[in-house]
Short mmCIF file of C-alpha atoms and ligand atoms in Angstrom, two decimals:
data_model
loop_
_atom_site.label_atom_id
_atom_site.label_comp_id
_atom_site.label_asym_id
_atom_site.label_seq_id
_atom_site.Cartn_x
_atom_site.Cartn_y
_atom_site.Cartn_z
CA UNK A 315 59.42 14.78 213.11
CA UNK A 316 56.33 15.92 215.03
CA UNK A 317 56.79 16.68 218.73
CA UNK A 318 54.18 14.83 220.72
CA UNK A 319 52.70 16.50 223.78
CA UNK A 320 53.09 14.58 227.00
CA UNK A 321 49.55 14.01 228.25
CA UNK A 322 48.82 13.71 231.95
CA UNK A 323 45.20 12.64 232.28
CA UNK A 324 42.66 13.19 235.01
CA UNK A 325 39.86 10.68 234.46
CA UNK A 326 36.32 11.31 235.69
CA UNK A 327 34.25 8.10 235.85
CA UNK A 328 35.30 4.48 236.07
CA UNK A 329 32.16 2.75 234.82
CA UNK A 330 31.65 0.98 231.53
CA UNK A 331 33.66 3.45 229.39
CA UNK A 332 36.09 4.80 232.02
CA UNK A 333 37.33 1.34 233.03
CA UNK A 334 37.52 0.39 229.34
CA UNK A 335 39.67 3.42 228.66
CA UNK A 336 41.98 2.50 231.54
CA UNK A 337 42.57 -0.89 229.93
CA UNK A 338 42.97 0.22 226.31
CA UNK A 339 45.32 3.02 227.36
CA UNK A 340 47.48 0.50 229.20
CA UNK A 341 47.68 -1.62 226.05
CA UNK A 342 48.59 1.25 223.77
CA UNK A 343 52.32 1.50 223.19
CA UNK A 344 52.20 4.53 220.89
CA UNK A 345 50.71 6.98 223.35
CA UNK A 346 52.72 9.45 225.34
CA UNK A 347 50.06 9.54 228.06
CA UNK A 348 49.31 8.36 231.57
CA UNK A 349 46.29 8.53 233.88
CA UNK A 350 47.40 10.37 237.00
CA UNK A 351 44.11 10.55 238.92
CA UNK A 352 40.68 8.91 238.74
CA UNK A 353 37.68 10.61 240.33
CA UNK A 354 34.44 8.69 240.88
CA UNK A 355 31.33 9.30 242.94
CA UNK A 356 30.51 6.44 245.28
CA UNK A 357 33.11 5.77 248.02
CA UNK A 358 31.40 2.49 248.95
CA UNK A 359 31.60 0.78 245.57
CA UNK A 360 34.01 -2.09 245.12
CA UNK A 361 36.47 -1.47 242.25
CA UNK A 362 38.66 -3.52 239.98
CA UNK A 363 41.71 -1.48 241.05
CA UNK A 364 43.07 -0.84 244.57
CA UNK A 365 41.33 1.95 246.51
CA UNK A 366 44.34 4.28 246.41
CA UNK A 367 43.69 4.81 242.67
CA UNK A 368 40.43 6.64 243.35
CA UNK A 369 39.40 10.03 244.69
CA UNK A 370 35.95 11.49 245.23
CA UNK A 371 36.78 15.19 245.02
CA UNK A 372 36.77 16.76 241.56
CA UNK A 373 39.33 19.37 242.63
CA UNK A 374 41.97 16.66 242.98
CA UNK A 375 42.01 16.70 239.19
CA UNK A 376 40.93 20.25 238.44
CA UNK A 377 43.49 21.88 240.75
CA UNK A 378 46.42 19.70 239.70
CA UNK A 379 48.57 21.84 237.36
CA UNK A 380 50.37 18.78 236.01
CA UNK A 381 47.10 17.34 234.63
CA UNK A 382 46.66 18.83 231.16
CA UNK A 383 43.83 16.58 229.92
CA UNK A 384 40.47 15.93 231.57
CA UNK A 385 38.66 12.87 230.26
CA UNK A 386 35.04 13.15 231.35
CA UNK A 387 33.24 9.78 231.31
CA UNK A 388 30.47 10.16 233.86
CA UNK A 389 26.77 9.46 233.55
CA UNK A 390 25.50 12.76 234.96
CA UNK A 391 25.26 15.57 232.38
CA UNK A 392 24.81 18.36 234.95
CA UNK A 393 27.83 17.36 237.02
CA UNK A 394 29.73 16.89 233.76
CA UNK A 395 28.90 20.46 232.69
CA UNK A 396 30.37 21.72 235.91
CA UNK A 397 33.52 19.62 235.55
CA UNK A 398 34.07 20.42 231.87
CA UNK A 399 33.58 24.18 232.19
CA UNK A 400 35.93 24.29 235.20
CA UNK A 401 38.50 22.31 233.24
CA UNK A 402 38.31 24.76 230.32
CA UNK A 403 38.78 27.70 232.69
CA UNK A 404 41.90 26.02 234.07
CA UNK A 405 43.25 25.68 230.51
CA UNK A 406 42.93 21.88 230.37
CA UNK A 407 42.04 19.94 227.22
CA UNK A 408 38.79 17.99 227.53
CA UNK A 409 37.68 14.70 226.01
CA UNK A 410 34.08 13.64 226.60
CA UNK A 411 31.63 10.96 225.45
CA UNK A 412 28.61 12.75 226.86
CA UNK A 413 26.14 13.52 224.06
CA UNK A 414 23.50 14.91 226.42
CA UNK A 415 25.99 17.39 227.86
CA UNK A 416 27.12 18.50 224.40
CA UNK A 417 23.65 18.69 222.83
CA UNK A 418 22.22 20.69 225.72
CA UNK A 419 25.12 23.12 226.11
CA UNK A 420 26.62 23.41 222.63
CA UNK A 421 26.89 27.18 222.57
CA UNK A 422 28.40 27.67 226.02
CA UNK A 423 30.85 24.79 225.66
CA UNK A 424 32.11 25.85 222.26
CA UNK A 425 32.49 29.47 223.40
CA UNK A 426 34.33 28.53 226.57
CA UNK A 427 36.69 26.13 224.83
CA UNK A 428 37.44 28.84 222.27
CA UNK A 429 38.01 31.54 224.90
CA UNK A 430 40.33 29.24 226.83
CA UNK A 431 42.03 28.15 223.59
CA UNK A 432 41.80 24.48 224.51
CA UNK A 433 40.74 21.41 222.55
CA UNK A 434 37.38 19.85 223.23
CA UNK A 435 37.01 16.46 221.52
CA UNK A 436 34.05 14.09 221.70
CA UNK A 437 34.28 11.42 219.00
CA UNK A 438 32.68 8.78 221.28
CA UNK A 439 29.57 10.90 221.82
CA UNK A 440 28.02 10.05 218.44
CA UNK A 441 27.83 6.38 217.46
CA UNK A 442 30.49 5.11 219.86
CA UNK A 443 33.36 3.51 218.01
CA UNK A 444 32.35 4.75 214.54
CA UNK A 445 34.79 7.49 213.51
CA UNK A 446 32.28 9.97 212.19
CA UNK A 447 32.94 13.37 213.77
CA UNK A 448 36.55 13.71 212.72
CA UNK A 449 35.62 12.51 209.24
CA UNK A 450 32.96 15.18 209.00
CA UNK A 451 35.46 17.79 210.20
CA UNK A 452 38.43 16.77 208.09
CA UNK A 453 37.25 14.90 205.01
CA UNK A 454 33.95 16.70 204.51
CA UNK A 455 35.41 20.07 205.40
CA UNK A 456 33.47 21.81 202.62
CA UNK A 457 29.89 22.35 201.54
CA UNK A 458 29.49 19.17 199.50
CA UNK A 459 27.59 17.26 202.14
CA UNK A 460 23.89 16.88 201.38
CA UNK A 461 22.65 14.47 204.01
CA UNK A 462 23.54 12.38 207.01
CA UNK A 463 21.46 9.75 208.70
CA UNK A 464 22.13 7.04 211.17
CA UNK A 465 21.04 4.28 213.42
CA UNK A 466 22.63 5.92 216.42
CA UNK A 467 20.99 4.05 219.28
CA UNK A 468 21.84 0.42 219.86
CA UNK A 469 19.06 -0.22 222.38
CA UNK A 470 16.21 0.75 220.07
CA UNK A 471 17.82 -1.09 217.16
CA UNK A 472 18.18 -4.20 219.31
CA UNK A 473 14.48 -4.02 220.22
CA UNK A 474 13.37 -3.37 216.62
CA UNK A 475 15.47 -6.27 215.34
CA UNK A 476 14.02 -8.68 217.86
CA UNK A 477 10.47 -7.41 217.23
CA UNK A 478 10.98 -8.09 213.55
CA UNK A 479 12.41 -11.57 214.14
CA UNK A 480 10.18 -12.79 216.97
CA UNK A 481 6.90 -10.89 216.57
CA UNK A 482 6.50 -10.59 220.35
CA UNK A 483 5.04 -7.53 222.06
CA UNK A 484 7.13 -4.40 222.57
CA UNK A 485 6.86 -4.70 226.36
CA UNK A 486 8.07 -8.30 226.31
CA UNK A 487 11.12 -7.50 224.17
CA UNK A 488 11.92 -4.39 226.22
CA UNK A 489 11.92 -6.46 229.41
CA UNK A 490 14.18 -9.03 227.79
CA UNK A 491 16.50 -6.25 226.59
CA UNK A 492 16.64 -4.83 230.13
CA UNK A 493 17.48 -8.24 231.57
CA UNK A 494 20.17 -8.80 228.95
CA UNK A 495 21.75 -5.39 229.70
CA UNK A 496 20.81 -3.85 226.34
CA UNK A 497 18.35 -1.38 227.87
CA UNK A 498 18.42 0.80 230.98
CA UNK A 499 15.83 0.32 233.74
CA UNK A 500 14.46 3.72 232.62
CA UNK A 501 14.62 3.31 228.84
CA UNK A 502 13.15 6.74 227.99
CA UNK A 503 16.28 8.28 226.53
CA UNK A 504 16.77 5.37 224.17
CA UNK A 505 13.29 4.29 223.09
CA UNK A 506 11.80 7.79 222.85
CA UNK A 507 14.59 9.03 220.61
CA UNK A 508 16.35 11.50 222.94
CA UNK A 509 19.73 9.77 222.78
CA UNK A 510 19.41 9.57 218.97
CA UNK A 511 18.52 13.25 218.88
CA UNK A 512 21.48 14.40 220.98
CA UNK A 513 23.75 12.49 218.59
CA UNK A 514 21.93 13.94 215.58
CA UNK A 515 22.52 17.45 216.92
CA UNK A 516 26.25 16.73 217.11
CA UNK A 517 26.24 15.26 213.61
CA UNK A 518 24.35 18.31 212.27
CA UNK A 519 26.89 20.64 213.85
CA UNK A 520 29.80 18.91 212.16
CA UNK A 521 27.96 18.19 208.89
CA UNK A 522 26.33 21.53 208.22
CA UNK A 523 27.78 23.96 210.76
CA UNK A 524 24.40 24.43 212.40
CA UNK A 525 23.95 24.70 216.15
CA UNK A 526 20.60 23.37 217.33
CA UNK A 527 18.84 23.12 220.65
CA UNK A 528 17.20 19.83 221.74
CA UNK A 529 13.74 21.43 221.72
CA UNK A 530 14.16 22.47 218.07
CA UNK A 531 14.56 18.94 216.73
CA UNK A 532 11.59 16.55 216.71
CA UNK A 533 12.09 13.15 218.29
CA UNK A 534 9.46 10.46 218.21
CA UNK A 535 10.32 6.97 219.27
CA UNK A 536 9.36 3.32 219.11
CA UNK A 537 7.47 2.96 222.41
CA UNK A 538 4.01 2.70 220.79
CA UNK A 539 4.82 0.08 218.19
CA UNK A 540 2.31 -2.75 217.79
CA UNK A 541 3.02 -6.26 216.52
CA UNK A 542 0.62 -5.52 213.67
CA UNK A 543 2.88 -2.63 212.59
CA UNK A 544 5.73 -5.09 212.22
CA UNK A 545 3.46 -7.41 210.24
CA UNK A 546 2.47 -4.47 208.01
CA UNK A 547 6.16 -3.76 207.36
CA UNK A 548 6.95 -7.41 206.67
CA UNK A 549 4.10 -7.71 204.17
CA UNK A 550 5.57 -4.81 202.22
CA UNK A 551 9.16 -6.08 202.43
CA UNK A 552 10.13 -3.23 204.76
CA UNK A 553 11.81 -2.99 208.17
CA UNK A 554 11.40 -0.38 210.86
CA UNK A 555 14.49 1.45 212.09
CA UNK A 556 14.81 4.42 214.44
CA UNK A 557 16.74 6.90 212.31
CA UNK A 558 18.48 10.17 213.13
CA UNK A 559 17.89 12.09 209.91
CA UNK A 560 19.29 15.33 208.52
CA UNK A 561 19.11 16.48 204.93
CA UNK A 562 20.09 19.75 203.28
CA UNK A 563 17.39 21.10 201.00
CA UNK A 564 18.76 24.33 199.50
CA UNK A 565 19.68 26.38 202.56
CA UNK A 566 17.43 24.48 204.97
CA UNK A 567 18.23 21.47 207.11
CA UNK A 568 15.41 18.99 207.53
CA UNK A 569 16.08 17.13 210.78
CA UNK A 570 14.22 14.66 212.95
CA UNK A 571 14.47 11.38 214.82
CA UNK A 572 11.66 8.96 213.96
CA UNK A 573 10.93 5.35 213.12
CA UNK A 574 11.33 4.93 209.36
CA UNK A 575 10.23 2.13 207.08
CA UNK A 576 13.36 1.14 205.21
CA UNK A 577 13.66 -0.94 202.05
CA UNK A 578 16.06 -3.78 201.46
CA UNK A 579 18.39 -1.49 199.46
CA UNK A 580 18.75 0.95 202.37
CA UNK A 581 21.94 1.06 204.47
CA UNK A 582 19.76 0.61 207.55
CA UNK A 583 17.96 -2.58 206.53
CA UNK A 584 20.72 -4.96 207.53
CA UNK A 585 22.05 -3.12 210.55
CA UNK A 586 20.75 -5.36 213.27
CA UNK A 587 20.65 -5.74 217.03
CA UNK A 588 22.87 -3.31 218.96
CA UNK A 589 24.91 -2.20 215.94
CA UNK A 590 25.00 1.38 214.72
CA UNK A 591 25.40 2.73 211.21
CA UNK A 592 25.84 6.13 209.62
CA UNK A 593 25.26 7.01 205.99
CA UNK A 594 26.78 10.19 204.63
CA UNK A 595 25.65 11.57 201.30
CA UNK A 596 27.69 14.13 199.45
CA UNK A 597 27.61 15.70 196.02
CA UNK A 598 30.67 14.05 194.54
CA UNK A 599 31.32 10.98 196.67
CA UNK A 600 27.66 9.89 196.71
CA UNK A 601 26.75 7.63 199.68
CA UNK A 602 29.22 6.23 202.16
CA UNK A 603 28.24 4.01 205.04
CA UNK A 604 30.04 3.32 208.30
CA UNK A 605 28.83 0.55 210.55
CA UNK A 606 30.11 -0.70 213.88
CA UNK A 607 29.59 -0.82 217.59
CA UNK A 608 27.86 2.25 218.93
CA UNK A 609 28.40 1.38 222.57
CA UNK A 610 30.21 -0.98 224.90
CA UNK A 611 33.27 -0.63 227.06
CA UNK A 612 36.13 -1.19 224.60
CA UNK A 613 34.47 0.09 221.42
CA UNK A 614 33.55 3.39 223.08
CA UNK A 615 36.92 3.59 224.82
CA UNK A 616 38.58 3.18 221.43
CA UNK A 617 36.98 6.44 220.22
CA UNK A 618 38.07 8.16 223.45
CA UNK A 619 41.57 6.79 222.94
CA UNK A 620 41.62 8.20 219.44
CA UNK A 621 40.75 11.66 220.82
CA UNK A 622 43.43 11.40 223.50
CA UNK A 623 45.90 10.37 220.85
CA UNK A 624 44.96 13.38 218.68
CA UNK A 625 45.65 15.70 221.62
CA UNK A 626 49.29 14.70 221.48
CA UNK A 627 49.40 16.88 218.37
CA UNK A 628 47.15 19.66 219.72
CA UNK A 629 44.28 18.60 217.48
CA UNK A 630 41.16 20.81 217.66
CA UNK A 631 37.87 20.75 215.77
CA UNK A 632 37.93 23.89 213.66
CA UNK A 633 34.17 24.21 213.09
CA UNK A 634 34.91 25.75 209.68
CA UNK A 635 31.35 25.22 208.52
CA UNK A 636 29.96 27.27 211.42
CA UNK A 637 31.31 30.42 209.84
CA UNK A 638 30.93 29.54 206.20
CA UNK A 639 27.64 27.69 205.72
CA UNK A 640 24.54 29.78 206.13
CA UNK A 641 21.79 27.25 206.79
CA UNK A 642 18.82 27.09 209.11
CA UNK A 643 16.46 24.39 210.33
CA UNK A 644 13.37 23.81 208.21
CA UNK A 645 10.37 24.54 210.38
CA UNK A 646 7.73 22.58 208.48
CA UNK A 647 7.96 19.70 206.07
CA UNK A 648 5.70 17.21 204.38
CA UNK A 649 6.65 13.56 204.27
CA UNK A 650 5.03 10.22 203.52
CA UNK A 651 3.87 8.84 206.86
CA UNK A 652 2.08 5.89 208.47
CA UNK A 653 -0.12 6.19 211.53
CA UNK A 654 -1.71 3.18 213.22
CA UNK A 655 -4.15 3.00 216.12
CA UNK A 656 -6.06 0.38 218.12
CA UNK A 657 -9.05 2.67 218.51
CA UNK A 658 -10.08 3.93 215.06
CA UNK A 659 -11.43 7.16 216.57
CA UNK A 660 -7.81 8.19 217.19
CA UNK A 661 -6.89 8.01 213.53
CA UNK A 662 -8.06 11.57 212.89
CA UNK A 663 -5.78 13.08 215.52
CA UNK A 664 -3.28 13.85 212.77
CA UNK A 665 -4.41 15.60 209.59
CA UNK A 666 -3.06 14.01 206.43
CA UNK A 667 -2.63 16.29 203.39
CA UNK A 668 -3.25 13.34 201.06
CA UNK A 669 -4.20 9.73 201.82
CA UNK A 670 -2.97 6.87 199.67
CA UNK A 671 -3.88 3.82 201.75
CA UNK A 672 -6.25 3.20 204.63
CA UNK A 673 -7.37 0.21 206.64
CA UNK A 674 -9.91 0.05 209.46
CA UNK A 675 -11.02 -2.75 211.75
CA UNK A 676 -12.35 -2.73 215.33
CA UNK A 677 -8.94 -3.48 216.83
CA UNK A 678 -6.41 -2.06 214.36
CA UNK A 679 -6.52 0.74 211.79
CA UNK A 680 -3.92 2.62 209.85
CA UNK A 681 -3.52 5.41 207.34
CA UNK A 682 -0.70 6.08 204.91
CA UNK A 683 -0.28 9.41 203.16
CA UNK A 684 1.39 12.79 203.25
CA UNK A 685 1.72 14.44 206.63
CA UNK A 686 2.88 17.91 207.61
CA UNK A 687 5.08 17.14 210.53
CA UNK A 688 4.82 20.51 212.22
CA UNK A 689 1.59 19.05 213.71
CA UNK A 690 3.84 16.69 215.61
CA UNK A 691 5.67 17.47 218.82
CA UNK A 692 7.33 15.14 221.26
CA UNK A 693 4.57 15.90 223.76
CA UNK A 694 1.92 14.95 221.20
CA UNK A 695 3.75 11.65 220.66
CA UNK A 696 4.01 10.93 224.41
CA UNK A 697 0.41 11.92 225.13
CA UNK A 698 -1.01 9.67 222.42
CA UNK A 699 0.17 6.16 223.28
CA UNK A 700 -2.36 4.61 220.91
CA UNK A 701 -0.67 6.19 217.87
CA UNK A 702 2.33 4.56 216.28
CA UNK A 703 3.85 7.01 213.83
CA UNK A 704 6.51 6.20 211.25
CA UNK A 705 7.80 7.88 208.09
CA UNK A 706 8.98 6.37 204.84
CA UNK A 707 12.72 6.41 204.33
CA UNK A 708 12.77 6.72 200.56
CA UNK A 709 9.99 9.30 200.30
CA UNK A 710 10.65 12.83 199.11
CA UNK A 711 10.77 15.44 201.83
CA UNK A 712 9.08 18.70 200.87
CA UNK A 713 9.66 21.95 202.71
CA UNK A 714 6.33 23.72 203.07
CA UNK A 715 7.20 26.65 205.25
CA UNK A 716 10.07 28.78 206.54
CA UNK A 717 9.09 32.27 205.65
CA UNK A 718 11.62 33.90 203.38
CA UNK A 719 13.09 36.48 205.71
CA UNK A 720 14.15 38.86 202.95
CA UNK A 721 10.66 38.72 201.46
CA UNK A 722 9.23 39.50 204.90
CA UNK A 723 11.48 42.52 205.35
CA UNK A 724 10.51 43.76 201.85
CA UNK A 725 6.81 43.30 202.70
CA UNK A 726 7.20 45.15 205.98
CA UNK A 727 8.99 48.03 204.26
CA UNK A 728 6.39 48.42 201.51
N1 NAP B 1294 28.32 2.86 227.93
C1 NAP B 1294 28.50 3.08 226.63
O1 NAP B 1294 28.61 2.15 225.84
C2 NAP B 1294 28.59 4.49 226.12
C3 NAP B 1294 28.70 4.72 224.74
C4 NAP B 1294 28.85 6.02 224.26
C5 NAP B 1294 28.87 7.06 225.16
N2 NAP B 1294 28.73 6.82 226.50
C6 NAP B 1294 28.78 7.95 227.43
O2 NAP B 1294 29.90 7.80 228.27
C7 NAP B 1294 29.61 8.36 229.55
C8 NAP B 1294 29.87 7.30 230.64
O3 NAP B 1294 29.00 6.22 230.42
P1 NAP B 1294 29.17 4.82 231.17
O4 NAP B 1294 28.29 3.85 230.46
O5 NAP B 1294 30.61 4.51 231.34
O6 NAP B 1294 28.53 5.15 232.60
P2 NAP B 1294 28.53 4.23 233.90
O7 NAP B 1294 28.99 2.86 233.60
O8 NAP B 1294 27.22 4.41 234.56
O9 NAP B 1294 29.65 4.91 234.82
C9 NAP B 1294 29.51 6.21 235.26
C10 NAP B 1294 30.69 6.60 236.08
O10 NAP B 1294 30.58 7.99 236.39
C11 NAP B 1294 30.87 8.16 237.78
N3 NAP B 1294 30.22 9.39 238.24
C12 NAP B 1294 28.91 9.73 238.22
N4 NAP B 1294 28.74 10.98 238.70
C13 NAP B 1294 29.97 11.44 239.03
C14 NAP B 1294 30.44 12.65 239.60
N5 NAP B 1294 29.63 13.64 239.88
N6 NAP B 1294 31.77 12.76 239.79
C15 NAP B 1294 32.62 11.75 239.49
N7 NAP B 1294 32.24 10.58 238.97
C16 NAP B 1294 30.91 10.42 238.74
C17 NAP B 1294 30.37 6.91 238.44
O11 NAP B 1294 30.98 6.80 239.69
P3 NAP B 1294 30.76 5.52 240.63
O12 NAP B 1294 31.58 4.43 239.97
O13 NAP B 1294 31.30 5.93 241.94
O14 NAP B 1294 29.30 5.23 240.61
C18 NAP B 1294 30.80 5.85 237.42
O15 NAP B 1294 32.13 5.46 237.64
C19 NAP B 1294 28.16 8.85 229.48
O16 NAP B 1294 28.15 10.20 229.14
C20 NAP B 1294 27.58 8.03 228.35
O17 NAP B 1294 26.49 8.69 227.72
C21 NAP B 1294 28.60 5.56 227.00
#
């Protein structure tokens, strides 16, 4: 019989996920674990537990030798970096749900966890309750995986679903979503694709063994969508979804976050409102789709609980693909794209390689064709609010650049 480690947990954060974890942990009879300390930030906040349960000094957890697991569930990525790296140095296991922290500091965090020989688990960081990371690590622990894509952000999916159903303006639906608690007061991370990108970076790491930096992966969002774009999609039997996309083309990984037009036969078509979904494509298993709740107190806590549970048996991600798969990010691709504008003079801001459909009127114009997406940066997207840009989900993606390094060396030598 396996010996289970006794886990003594120091919990950082008692908000949506932290308080959820407290409750699901209390209901779990199989776990050999208890929360010894909870550290939060604001001493004046009223809490659902008596005051003596809370501390405000991180060292209460970090300096306690009995605490062998730090569960980091705070909403501040910089403070989290500090806490997590300190915890590693003290030889504590870490569980986190913080995609921004992980995406921004992949290299340092992985190195430190390795040096300290501790587990660092973060199942809840990508698509909440959907068990994707450990599946990528354990089931797809080889090179058969050819693509992964997901609706990884519930807020933007909620907005897109309501736009499709109600044909109201983006601003109106966003305000509604904020009032209903489905969007933050500053929605940037969600609607401009940052949150989806951080999750995509984590999925790429575990799918293809490739470490990426946030600035290397394009994210364009849904902020500039017009009601007429939704009508365009409806006329063609399509829906718009914000997709985190990664595909292996030979030894290149094509990766971006963008609104995509999806057809009825796509996994993404019927994933509605705040739900998330991930589709994994592999050589022999073909496509597999996971759907579920990507956020929320208990769903997210359930993924954290699963990580805590795995620590009882010293589980670690092995990152086997990091050493064995030799892939790099594609730096320029061509894809079928749609650009719409209110002012037709803005339509030429992006150069299409080929045009297959065009419409122009004084208040709404669009163009459909092949676009090289290295013309696009996040800054371009943000600085051009009149342009709504979307790609086509089922279109072929063609790599048009990435200089062959060996060829370059040969050329330089000759
Ligand atoms: N909410 C979700 O559904 C969801 C889903 C997936 C992943 N996540 C991730 O889970 C993490 C937590 O999210 P959440 O929604 O639970 O956040 P939240 O409800 O805003 O709660 C944040 C908690 O962190 C505490 N905190 C902030 N800075 C701190 C510091 N420096 N030291 C100690 N405690 C600090 C806050 O303390 P006070 O209580 O004193 O303010 C609060 O208890 C984030 O990384 C988020 O991205 C959340």
